[in-house]
Short mmCIF file of C-alpha atoms in Angstrom, two decimals:
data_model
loop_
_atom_site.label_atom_id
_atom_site.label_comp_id
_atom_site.label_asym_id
_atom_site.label_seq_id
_atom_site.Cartn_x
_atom_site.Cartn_y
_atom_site.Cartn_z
CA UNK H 1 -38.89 -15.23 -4.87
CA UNK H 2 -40.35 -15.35 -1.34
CA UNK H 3 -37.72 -15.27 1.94
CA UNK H 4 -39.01 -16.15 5.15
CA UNK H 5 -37.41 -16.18 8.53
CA UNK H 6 -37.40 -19.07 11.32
CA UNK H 7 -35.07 -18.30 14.22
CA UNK H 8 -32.32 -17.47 13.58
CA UNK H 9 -32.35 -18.08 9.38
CA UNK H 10 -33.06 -16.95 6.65
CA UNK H 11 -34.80 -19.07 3.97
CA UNK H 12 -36.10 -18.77 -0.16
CA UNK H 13 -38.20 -20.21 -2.21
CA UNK H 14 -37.20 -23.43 -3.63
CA UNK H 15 -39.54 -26.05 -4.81
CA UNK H 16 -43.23 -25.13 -4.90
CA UNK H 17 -45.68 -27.21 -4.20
CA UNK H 18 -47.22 -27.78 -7.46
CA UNK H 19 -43.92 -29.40 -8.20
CA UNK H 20 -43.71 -30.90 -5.29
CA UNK H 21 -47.19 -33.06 -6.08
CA UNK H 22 -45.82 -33.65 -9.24
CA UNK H 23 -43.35 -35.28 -8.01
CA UNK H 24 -45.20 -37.22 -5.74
CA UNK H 25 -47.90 -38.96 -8.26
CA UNK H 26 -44.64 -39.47 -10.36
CA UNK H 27 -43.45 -41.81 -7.39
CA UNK H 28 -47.07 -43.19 -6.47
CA UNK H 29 -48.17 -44.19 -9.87
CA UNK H 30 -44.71 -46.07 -10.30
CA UNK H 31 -45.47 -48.00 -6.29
CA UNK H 32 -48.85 -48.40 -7.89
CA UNK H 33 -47.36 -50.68 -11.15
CA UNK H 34 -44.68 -51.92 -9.35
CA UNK H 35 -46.64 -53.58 -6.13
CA UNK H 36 -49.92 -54.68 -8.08
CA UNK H 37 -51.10 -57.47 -6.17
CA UNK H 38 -48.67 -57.08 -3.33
CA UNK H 39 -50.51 -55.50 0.36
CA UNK H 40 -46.91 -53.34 1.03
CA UNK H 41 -46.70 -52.46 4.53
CA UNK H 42 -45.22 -48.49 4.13
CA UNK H 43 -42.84 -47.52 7.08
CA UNK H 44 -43.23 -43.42 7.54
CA UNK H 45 -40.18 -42.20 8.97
CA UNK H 46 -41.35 -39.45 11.73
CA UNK H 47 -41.07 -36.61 12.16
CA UNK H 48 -40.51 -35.08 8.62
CA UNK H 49 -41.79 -37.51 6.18
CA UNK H 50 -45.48 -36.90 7.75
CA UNK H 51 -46.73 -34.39 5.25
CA UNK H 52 -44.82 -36.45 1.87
CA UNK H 53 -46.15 -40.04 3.42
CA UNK H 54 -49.73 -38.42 3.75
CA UNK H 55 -49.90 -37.14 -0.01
CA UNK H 56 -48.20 -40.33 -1.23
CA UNK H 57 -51.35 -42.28 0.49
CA UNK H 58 -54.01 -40.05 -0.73
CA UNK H 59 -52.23 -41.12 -4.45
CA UNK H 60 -51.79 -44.79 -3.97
CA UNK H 61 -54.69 -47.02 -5.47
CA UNK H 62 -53.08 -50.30 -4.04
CA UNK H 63 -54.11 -52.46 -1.25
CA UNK H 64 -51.60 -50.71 1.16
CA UNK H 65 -50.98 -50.61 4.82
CA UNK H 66 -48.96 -47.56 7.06
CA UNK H 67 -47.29 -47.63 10.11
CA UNK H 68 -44.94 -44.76 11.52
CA UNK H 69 -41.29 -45.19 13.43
CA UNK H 70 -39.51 -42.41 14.46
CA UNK H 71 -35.17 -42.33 14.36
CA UNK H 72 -33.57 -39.30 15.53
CA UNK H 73 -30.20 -38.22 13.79
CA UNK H 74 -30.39 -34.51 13.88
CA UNK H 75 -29.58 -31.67 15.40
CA UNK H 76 -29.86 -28.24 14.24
CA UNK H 77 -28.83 -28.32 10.84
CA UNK H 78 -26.45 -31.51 10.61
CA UNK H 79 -26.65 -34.83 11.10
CA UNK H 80 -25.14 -35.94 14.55
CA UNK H 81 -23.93 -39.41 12.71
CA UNK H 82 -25.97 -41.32 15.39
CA UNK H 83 -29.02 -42.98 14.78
CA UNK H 84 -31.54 -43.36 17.79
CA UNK H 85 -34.64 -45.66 17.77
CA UNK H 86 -37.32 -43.66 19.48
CA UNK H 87 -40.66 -44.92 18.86
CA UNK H 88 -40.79 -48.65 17.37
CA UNK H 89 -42.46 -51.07 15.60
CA UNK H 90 -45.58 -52.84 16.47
CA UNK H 91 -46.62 -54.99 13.00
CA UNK H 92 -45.01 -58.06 12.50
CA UNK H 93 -42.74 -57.83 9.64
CA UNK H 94 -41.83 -61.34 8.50
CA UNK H 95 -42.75 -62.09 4.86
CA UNK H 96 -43.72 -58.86 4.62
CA UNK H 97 -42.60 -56.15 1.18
CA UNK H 98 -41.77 -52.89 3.43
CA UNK H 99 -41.98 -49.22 1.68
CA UNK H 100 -39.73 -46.98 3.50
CA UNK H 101 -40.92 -43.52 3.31
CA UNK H 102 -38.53 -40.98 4.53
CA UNK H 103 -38.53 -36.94 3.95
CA UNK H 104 -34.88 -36.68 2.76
CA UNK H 105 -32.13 -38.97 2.32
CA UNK H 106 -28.85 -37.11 2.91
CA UNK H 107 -25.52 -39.04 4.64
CA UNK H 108 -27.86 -42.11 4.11
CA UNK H 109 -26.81 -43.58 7.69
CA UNK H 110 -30.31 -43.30 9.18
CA UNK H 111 -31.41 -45.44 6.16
CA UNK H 112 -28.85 -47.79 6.67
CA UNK H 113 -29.62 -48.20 9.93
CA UNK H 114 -33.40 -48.33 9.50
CA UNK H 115 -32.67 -50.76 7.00
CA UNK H 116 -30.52 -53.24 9.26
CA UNK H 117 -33.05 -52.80 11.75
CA UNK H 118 -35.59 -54.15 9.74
CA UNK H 119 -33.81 -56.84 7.84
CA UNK H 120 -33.55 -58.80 11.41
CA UNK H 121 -37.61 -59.11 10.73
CA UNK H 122 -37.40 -61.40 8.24
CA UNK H 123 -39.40 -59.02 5.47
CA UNK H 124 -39.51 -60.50 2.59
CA UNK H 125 -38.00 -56.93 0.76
CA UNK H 126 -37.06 -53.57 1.65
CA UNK H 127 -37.62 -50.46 -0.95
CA UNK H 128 -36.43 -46.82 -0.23
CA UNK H 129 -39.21 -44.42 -0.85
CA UNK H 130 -37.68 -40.76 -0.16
CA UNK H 131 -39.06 -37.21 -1.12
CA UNK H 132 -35.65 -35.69 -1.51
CA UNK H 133 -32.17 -37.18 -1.79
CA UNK H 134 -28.97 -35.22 -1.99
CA UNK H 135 -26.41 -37.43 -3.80
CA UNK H 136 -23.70 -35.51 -3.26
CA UNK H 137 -23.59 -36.10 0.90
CA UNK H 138 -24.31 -39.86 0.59
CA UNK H 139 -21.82 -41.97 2.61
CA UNK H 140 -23.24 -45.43 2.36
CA UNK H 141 -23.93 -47.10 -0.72
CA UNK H 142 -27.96 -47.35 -0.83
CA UNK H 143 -30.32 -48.98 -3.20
CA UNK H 144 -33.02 -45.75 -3.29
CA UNK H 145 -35.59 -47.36 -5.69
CA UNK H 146 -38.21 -44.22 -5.52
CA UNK H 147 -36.67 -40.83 -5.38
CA UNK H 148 -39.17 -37.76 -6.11
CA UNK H 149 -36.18 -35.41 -6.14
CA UNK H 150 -32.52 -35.04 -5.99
CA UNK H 151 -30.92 -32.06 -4.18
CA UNK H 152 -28.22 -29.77 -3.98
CA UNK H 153 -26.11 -30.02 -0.82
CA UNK H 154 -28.38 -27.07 0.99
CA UNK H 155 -30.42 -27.19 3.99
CA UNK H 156 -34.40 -26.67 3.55
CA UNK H 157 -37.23 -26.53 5.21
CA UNK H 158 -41.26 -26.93 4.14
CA UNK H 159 -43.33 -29.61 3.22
CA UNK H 160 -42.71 -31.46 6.78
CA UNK H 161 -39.06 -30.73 7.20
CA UNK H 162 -37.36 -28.55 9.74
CA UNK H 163 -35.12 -26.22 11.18
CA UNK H 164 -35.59 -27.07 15.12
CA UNK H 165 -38.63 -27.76 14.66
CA UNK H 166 -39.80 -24.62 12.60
CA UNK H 167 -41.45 -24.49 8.94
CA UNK H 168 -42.80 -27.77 8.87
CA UNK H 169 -45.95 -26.09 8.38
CA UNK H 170 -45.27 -24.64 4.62
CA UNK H 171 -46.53 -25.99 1.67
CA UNK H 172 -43.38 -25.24 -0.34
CA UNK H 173 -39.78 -26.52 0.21
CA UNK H 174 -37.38 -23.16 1.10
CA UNK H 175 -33.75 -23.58 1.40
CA UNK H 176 -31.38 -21.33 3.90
CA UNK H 177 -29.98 -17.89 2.52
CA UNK H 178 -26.59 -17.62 3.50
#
């Protein structure tokens, strides 16, 4: 087991990336049967889905399209409960089947959000696409169609997610050491 430090933290291994891949063409091949014939317009949720919307891509085999917005509802380590709109959306939406790809799905309010946000675009559907999902800290009730992983109520880092803005960088997924 590897521990690594950023800041103040401690972190350890977790999920390595082999698994993490895994995961990922588990999720992609399943977007792959499910929008056959469909040109899905996938929403990347900035900053930490970057890494997990990039491998998804790479995996996909359907006519596809990305675009990137970026909601802010951290701080630290928790979620600050609000949900701020910093960079939007420039692709018109209407009629249009939207992927949401987001790093982790925790409290599930930025989703919600994101999701209301969208709907006044007249898409013609919304799916959830999430690396990570902890069920446990879910406050809103949330269709999340394609889930690579669920996990434990810990805070990680790796694989595009962060601890103020640190570990982004690592390939695997490392959760705190308390």
């Amino acid at each position: 087991m590897s521990i690594i430090k950023i800041k103040d933290k401690s972190f350890k291994s977790f999920i390595p990336e082999a698994v993490i891949l895994e995961k990922v063409k588990a999720v992609a091949d399943r977007l792959n049967k499910d929008f056959a014939g469909k040109n899905p317009l996938f929403l990347a949720v900035l900053n930490g889905s970057f890494i997990y919307a990039a491998d998804l891509m790479r995996m996909l085999t359907i006519p596809c399209e990305i675009s990137f917005v970026k909601l802010a509802s951290y701080q630290g380590t928790t979620s600050t409960g609000k949900v701020i709109e910093v960079i939007g959306i420039n692709e018109s939406l209407k009629g249009r089947t939207i992927v949401i790809v987001e790093d982790i799905v925790d409290t599930g309010l930025t989703m919600k959000r994101m999701i209301e946000t969208l709907g006044t675009r007249n898409p013609e559907s919304v799916h959830i696409c999430t690396l990570l999902v902890k069920p446990d800290r879910l406050q809103v009730d949330l269709n999340i169609e394609y889930a690579a992983m669920e996990i434990p109520n810990d805070f990680i880092v790796g694989y595009g997610l962060d601890y103020d803005q640190g570990g982004r960088n690592l390939r695997d997924i490392y959760t705190v050491v308390d």
